Short mmCIF file of N, CA, C and O and ligand atoms in Angstrom, two decimals:
data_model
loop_
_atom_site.label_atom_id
_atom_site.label_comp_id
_atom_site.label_asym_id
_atom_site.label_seq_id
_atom_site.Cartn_x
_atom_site.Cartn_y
_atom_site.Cartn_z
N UNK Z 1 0.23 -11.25 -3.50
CA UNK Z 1 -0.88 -10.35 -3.78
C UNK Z 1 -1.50 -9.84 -2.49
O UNK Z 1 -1.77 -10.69 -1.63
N UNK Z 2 -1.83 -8.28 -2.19
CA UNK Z 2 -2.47 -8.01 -1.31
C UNK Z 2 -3.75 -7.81 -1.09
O UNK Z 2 -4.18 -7.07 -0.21
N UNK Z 3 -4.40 -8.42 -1.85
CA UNK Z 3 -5.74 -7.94 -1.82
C UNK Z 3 -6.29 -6.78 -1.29
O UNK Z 3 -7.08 -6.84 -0.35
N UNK Z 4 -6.00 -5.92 -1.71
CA UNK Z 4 -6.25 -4.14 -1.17
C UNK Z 4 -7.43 -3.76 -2.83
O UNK Z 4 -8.38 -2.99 -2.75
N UNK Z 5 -7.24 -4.15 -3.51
CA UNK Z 5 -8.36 -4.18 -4.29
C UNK Z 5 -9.45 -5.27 -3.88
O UNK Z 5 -8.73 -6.20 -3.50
N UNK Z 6 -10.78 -5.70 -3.73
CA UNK Z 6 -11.96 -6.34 -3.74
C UNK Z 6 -12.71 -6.01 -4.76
O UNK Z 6 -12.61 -5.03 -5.50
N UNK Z 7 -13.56 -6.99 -4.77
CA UNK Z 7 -15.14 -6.93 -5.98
C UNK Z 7 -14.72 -7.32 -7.09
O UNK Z 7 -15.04 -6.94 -8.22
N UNK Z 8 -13.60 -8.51 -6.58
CA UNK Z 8 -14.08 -9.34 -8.48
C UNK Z 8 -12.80 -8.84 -9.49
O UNK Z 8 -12.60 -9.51 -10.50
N UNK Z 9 -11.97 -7.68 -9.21
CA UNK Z 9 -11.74 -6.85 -10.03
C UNK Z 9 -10.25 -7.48 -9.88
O UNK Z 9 -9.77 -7.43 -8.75
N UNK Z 10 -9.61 -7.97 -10.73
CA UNK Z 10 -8.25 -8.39 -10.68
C UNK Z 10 -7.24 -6.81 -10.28
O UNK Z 10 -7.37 -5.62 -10.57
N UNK Z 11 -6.00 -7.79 -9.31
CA UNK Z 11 -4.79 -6.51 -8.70
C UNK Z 11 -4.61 -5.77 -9.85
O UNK Z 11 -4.53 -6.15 -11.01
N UNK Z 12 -4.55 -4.34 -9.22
CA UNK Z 12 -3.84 -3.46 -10.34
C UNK Z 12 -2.74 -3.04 -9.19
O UNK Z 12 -2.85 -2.94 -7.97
N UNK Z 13 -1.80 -2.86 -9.95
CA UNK Z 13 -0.21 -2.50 -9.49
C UNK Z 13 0.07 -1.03 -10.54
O UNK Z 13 -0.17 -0.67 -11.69
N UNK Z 14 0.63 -0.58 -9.48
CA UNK Z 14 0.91 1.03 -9.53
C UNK Z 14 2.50 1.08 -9.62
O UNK Z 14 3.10 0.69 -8.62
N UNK Z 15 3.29 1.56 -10.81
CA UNK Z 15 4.73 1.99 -10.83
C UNK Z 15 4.72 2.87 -9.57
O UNK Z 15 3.90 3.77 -9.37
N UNK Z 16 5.45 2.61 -8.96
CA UNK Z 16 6.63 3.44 -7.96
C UNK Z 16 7.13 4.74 -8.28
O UNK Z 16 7.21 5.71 -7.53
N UNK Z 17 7.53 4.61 -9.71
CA UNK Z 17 8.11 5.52 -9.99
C UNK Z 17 7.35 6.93 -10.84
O UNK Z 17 7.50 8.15 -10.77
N UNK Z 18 6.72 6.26 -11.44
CA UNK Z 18 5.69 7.26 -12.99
C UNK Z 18 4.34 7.40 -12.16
O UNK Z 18 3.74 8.41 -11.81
N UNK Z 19 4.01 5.86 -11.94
CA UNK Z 19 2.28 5.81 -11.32
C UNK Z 19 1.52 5.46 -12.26
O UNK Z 19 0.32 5.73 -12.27
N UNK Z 20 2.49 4.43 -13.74
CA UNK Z 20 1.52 3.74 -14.29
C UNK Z 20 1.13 2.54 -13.52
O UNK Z 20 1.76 1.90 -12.68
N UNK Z 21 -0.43 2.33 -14.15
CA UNK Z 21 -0.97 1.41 -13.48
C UNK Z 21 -1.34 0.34 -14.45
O UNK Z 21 -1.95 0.66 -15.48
N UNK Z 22 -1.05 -0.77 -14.23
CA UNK Z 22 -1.67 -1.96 -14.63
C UNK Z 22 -2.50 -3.05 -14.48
O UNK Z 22 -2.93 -2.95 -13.33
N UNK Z 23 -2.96 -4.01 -14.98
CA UNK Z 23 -3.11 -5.14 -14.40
C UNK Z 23 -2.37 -6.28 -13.52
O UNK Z 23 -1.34 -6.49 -14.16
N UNK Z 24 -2.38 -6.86 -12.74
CA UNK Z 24 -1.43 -7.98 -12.22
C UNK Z 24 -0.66 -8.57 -13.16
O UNK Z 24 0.57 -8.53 -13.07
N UNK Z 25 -1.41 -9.28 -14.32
CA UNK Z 25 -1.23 -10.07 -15.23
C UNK Z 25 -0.33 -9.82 -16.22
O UNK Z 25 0.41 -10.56 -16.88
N UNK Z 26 -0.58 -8.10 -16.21
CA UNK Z 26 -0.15 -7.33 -17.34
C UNK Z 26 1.44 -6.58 -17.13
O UNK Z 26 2.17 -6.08 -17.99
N UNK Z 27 1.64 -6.74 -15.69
CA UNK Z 27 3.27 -6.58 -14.79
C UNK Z 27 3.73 -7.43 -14.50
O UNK Z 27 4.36 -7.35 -13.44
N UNK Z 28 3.72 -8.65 -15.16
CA UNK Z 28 4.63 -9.62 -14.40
C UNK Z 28 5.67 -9.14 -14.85
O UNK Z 28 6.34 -8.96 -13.83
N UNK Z 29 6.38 -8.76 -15.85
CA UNK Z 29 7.85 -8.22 -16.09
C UNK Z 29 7.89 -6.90 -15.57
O UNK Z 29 8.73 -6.16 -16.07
N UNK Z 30 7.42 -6.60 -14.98
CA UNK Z 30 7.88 -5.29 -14.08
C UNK Z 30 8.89 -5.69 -12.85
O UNK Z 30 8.99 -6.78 -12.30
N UNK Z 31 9.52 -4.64 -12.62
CA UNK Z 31 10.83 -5.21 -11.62
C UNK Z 31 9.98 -4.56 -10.31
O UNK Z 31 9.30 -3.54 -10.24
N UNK Z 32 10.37 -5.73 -9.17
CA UNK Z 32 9.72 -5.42 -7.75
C UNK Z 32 11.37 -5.08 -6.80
O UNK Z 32 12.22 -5.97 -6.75
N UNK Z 33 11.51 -4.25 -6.40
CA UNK Z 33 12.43 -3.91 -5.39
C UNK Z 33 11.74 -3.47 -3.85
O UNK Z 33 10.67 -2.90 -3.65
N UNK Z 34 12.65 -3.91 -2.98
CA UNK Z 34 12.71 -3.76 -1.27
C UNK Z 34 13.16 -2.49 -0.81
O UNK Z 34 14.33 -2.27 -1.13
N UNK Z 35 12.62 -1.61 -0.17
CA UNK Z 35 13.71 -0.47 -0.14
C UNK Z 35 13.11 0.01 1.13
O UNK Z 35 11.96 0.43 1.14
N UNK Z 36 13.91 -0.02 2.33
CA UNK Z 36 12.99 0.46 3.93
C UNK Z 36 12.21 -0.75 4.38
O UNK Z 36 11.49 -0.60 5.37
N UNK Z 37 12.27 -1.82 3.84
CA UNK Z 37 11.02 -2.99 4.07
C UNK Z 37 9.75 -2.58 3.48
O UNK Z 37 8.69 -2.98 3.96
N UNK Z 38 9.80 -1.76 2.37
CA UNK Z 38 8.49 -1.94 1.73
C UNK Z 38 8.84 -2.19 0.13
O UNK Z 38 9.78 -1.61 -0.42
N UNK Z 39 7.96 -3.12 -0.55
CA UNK Z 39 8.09 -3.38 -1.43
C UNK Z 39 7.67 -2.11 -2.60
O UNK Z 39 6.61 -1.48 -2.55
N UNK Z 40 8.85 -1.88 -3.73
CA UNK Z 40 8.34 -0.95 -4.37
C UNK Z 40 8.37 -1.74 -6.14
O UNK Z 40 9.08 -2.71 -6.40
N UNK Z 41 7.52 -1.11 -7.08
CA UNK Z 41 7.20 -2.07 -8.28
C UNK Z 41 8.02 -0.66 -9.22
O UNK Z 41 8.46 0.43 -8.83
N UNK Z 42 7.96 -1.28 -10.50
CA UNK Z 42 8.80 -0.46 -11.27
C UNK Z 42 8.21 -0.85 -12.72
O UNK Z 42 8.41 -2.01 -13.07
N UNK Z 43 7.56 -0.07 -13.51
CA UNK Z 43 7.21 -0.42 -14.53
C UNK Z 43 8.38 -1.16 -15.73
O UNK Z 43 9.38 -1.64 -15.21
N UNK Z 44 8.29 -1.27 -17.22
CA UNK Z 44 8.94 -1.56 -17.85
C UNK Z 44 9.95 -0.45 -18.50
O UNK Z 44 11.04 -0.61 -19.06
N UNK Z 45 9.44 0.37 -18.31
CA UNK Z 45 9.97 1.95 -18.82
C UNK Z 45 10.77 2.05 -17.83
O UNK Z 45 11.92 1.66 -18.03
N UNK Z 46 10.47 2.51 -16.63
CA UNK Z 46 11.18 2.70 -15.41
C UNK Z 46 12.36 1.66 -15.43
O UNK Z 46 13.53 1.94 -15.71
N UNK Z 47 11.87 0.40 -15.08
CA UNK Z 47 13.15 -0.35 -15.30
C UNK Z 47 14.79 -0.04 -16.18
O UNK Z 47 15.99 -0.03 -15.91
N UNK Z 48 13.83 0.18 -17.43
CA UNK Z 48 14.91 0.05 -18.36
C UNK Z 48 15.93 1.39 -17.97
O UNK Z 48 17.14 1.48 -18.18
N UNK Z 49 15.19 2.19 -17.46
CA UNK Z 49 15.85 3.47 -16.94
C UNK Z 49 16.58 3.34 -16.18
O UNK Z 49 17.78 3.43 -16.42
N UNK Z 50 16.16 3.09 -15.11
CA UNK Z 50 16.89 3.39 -14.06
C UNK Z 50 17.35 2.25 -13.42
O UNK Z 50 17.64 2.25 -12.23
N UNK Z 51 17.43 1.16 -14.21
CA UNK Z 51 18.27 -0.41 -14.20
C UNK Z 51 19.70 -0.43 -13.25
O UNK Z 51 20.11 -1.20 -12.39
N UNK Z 52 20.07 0.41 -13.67
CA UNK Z 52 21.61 0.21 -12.91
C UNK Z 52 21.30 0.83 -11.51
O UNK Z 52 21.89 0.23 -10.61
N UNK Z 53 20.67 1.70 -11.16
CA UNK Z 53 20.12 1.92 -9.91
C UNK Z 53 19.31 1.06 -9.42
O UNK Z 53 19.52 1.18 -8.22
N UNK Z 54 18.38 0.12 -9.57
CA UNK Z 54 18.04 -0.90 -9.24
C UNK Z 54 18.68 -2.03 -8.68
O UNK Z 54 18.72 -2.51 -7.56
N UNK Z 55 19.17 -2.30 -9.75
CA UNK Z 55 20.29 -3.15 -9.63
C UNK Z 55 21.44 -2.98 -7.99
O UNK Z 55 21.66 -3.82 -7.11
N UNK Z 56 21.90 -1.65 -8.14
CA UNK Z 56 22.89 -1.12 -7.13
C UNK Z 56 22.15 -1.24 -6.02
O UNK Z 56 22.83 -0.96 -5.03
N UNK Z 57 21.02 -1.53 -5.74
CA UNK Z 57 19.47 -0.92 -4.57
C UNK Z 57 19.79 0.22 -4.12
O UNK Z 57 19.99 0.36 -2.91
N UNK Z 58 19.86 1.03 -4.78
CA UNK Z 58 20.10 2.81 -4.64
C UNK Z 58 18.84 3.18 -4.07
O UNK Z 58 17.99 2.84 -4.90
N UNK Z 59 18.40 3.61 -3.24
CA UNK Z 59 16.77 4.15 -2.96
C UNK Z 59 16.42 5.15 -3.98
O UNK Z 59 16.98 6.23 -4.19
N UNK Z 60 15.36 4.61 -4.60
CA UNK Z 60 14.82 5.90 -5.46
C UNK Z 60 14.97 7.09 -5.27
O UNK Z 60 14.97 7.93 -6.17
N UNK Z 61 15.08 7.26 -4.29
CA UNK Z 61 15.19 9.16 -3.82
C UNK Z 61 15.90 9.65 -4.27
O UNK Z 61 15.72 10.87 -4.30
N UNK Z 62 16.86 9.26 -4.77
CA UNK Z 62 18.26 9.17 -5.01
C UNK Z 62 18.55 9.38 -6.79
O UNK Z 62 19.54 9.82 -7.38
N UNK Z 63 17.35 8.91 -7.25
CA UNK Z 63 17.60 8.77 -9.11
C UNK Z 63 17.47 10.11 -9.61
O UNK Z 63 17.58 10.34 -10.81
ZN1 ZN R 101 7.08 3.54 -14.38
#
């Protein structure tokens, strides 16, 4: 967790891909991928999408 949110307010995590946002709690089944050395998150939608590109570590740019 990066604490880039403060005040009490539990992490919200931002898809990578769409820019849904959630709770911490509420993404634990969201897929986290490495891509350049930065960590990128992937909602549940996204995932299911673009799974085999994930999987392959294709850089998003790329989907
Ligand atoms: Zn998404």
């Amino acid at each position: 967790m990066s604490g880039a949110y403060a005040g009490g307010m539990e992490d919200v995590v931002v898809c990578d891909f769409c820019g849904r946002q959630a709770a911490a709690s509420a993404a634990l089944t969201w897929t986290t991928s490495v891509e350049g050395g930065r960590q990128k998150r992937f909602c549940d939608e996204c995932s299911r999408t673009h799974l085999r590109a994930i999987e392959g570590k294709l850089d998003s740019d790329w989907w």
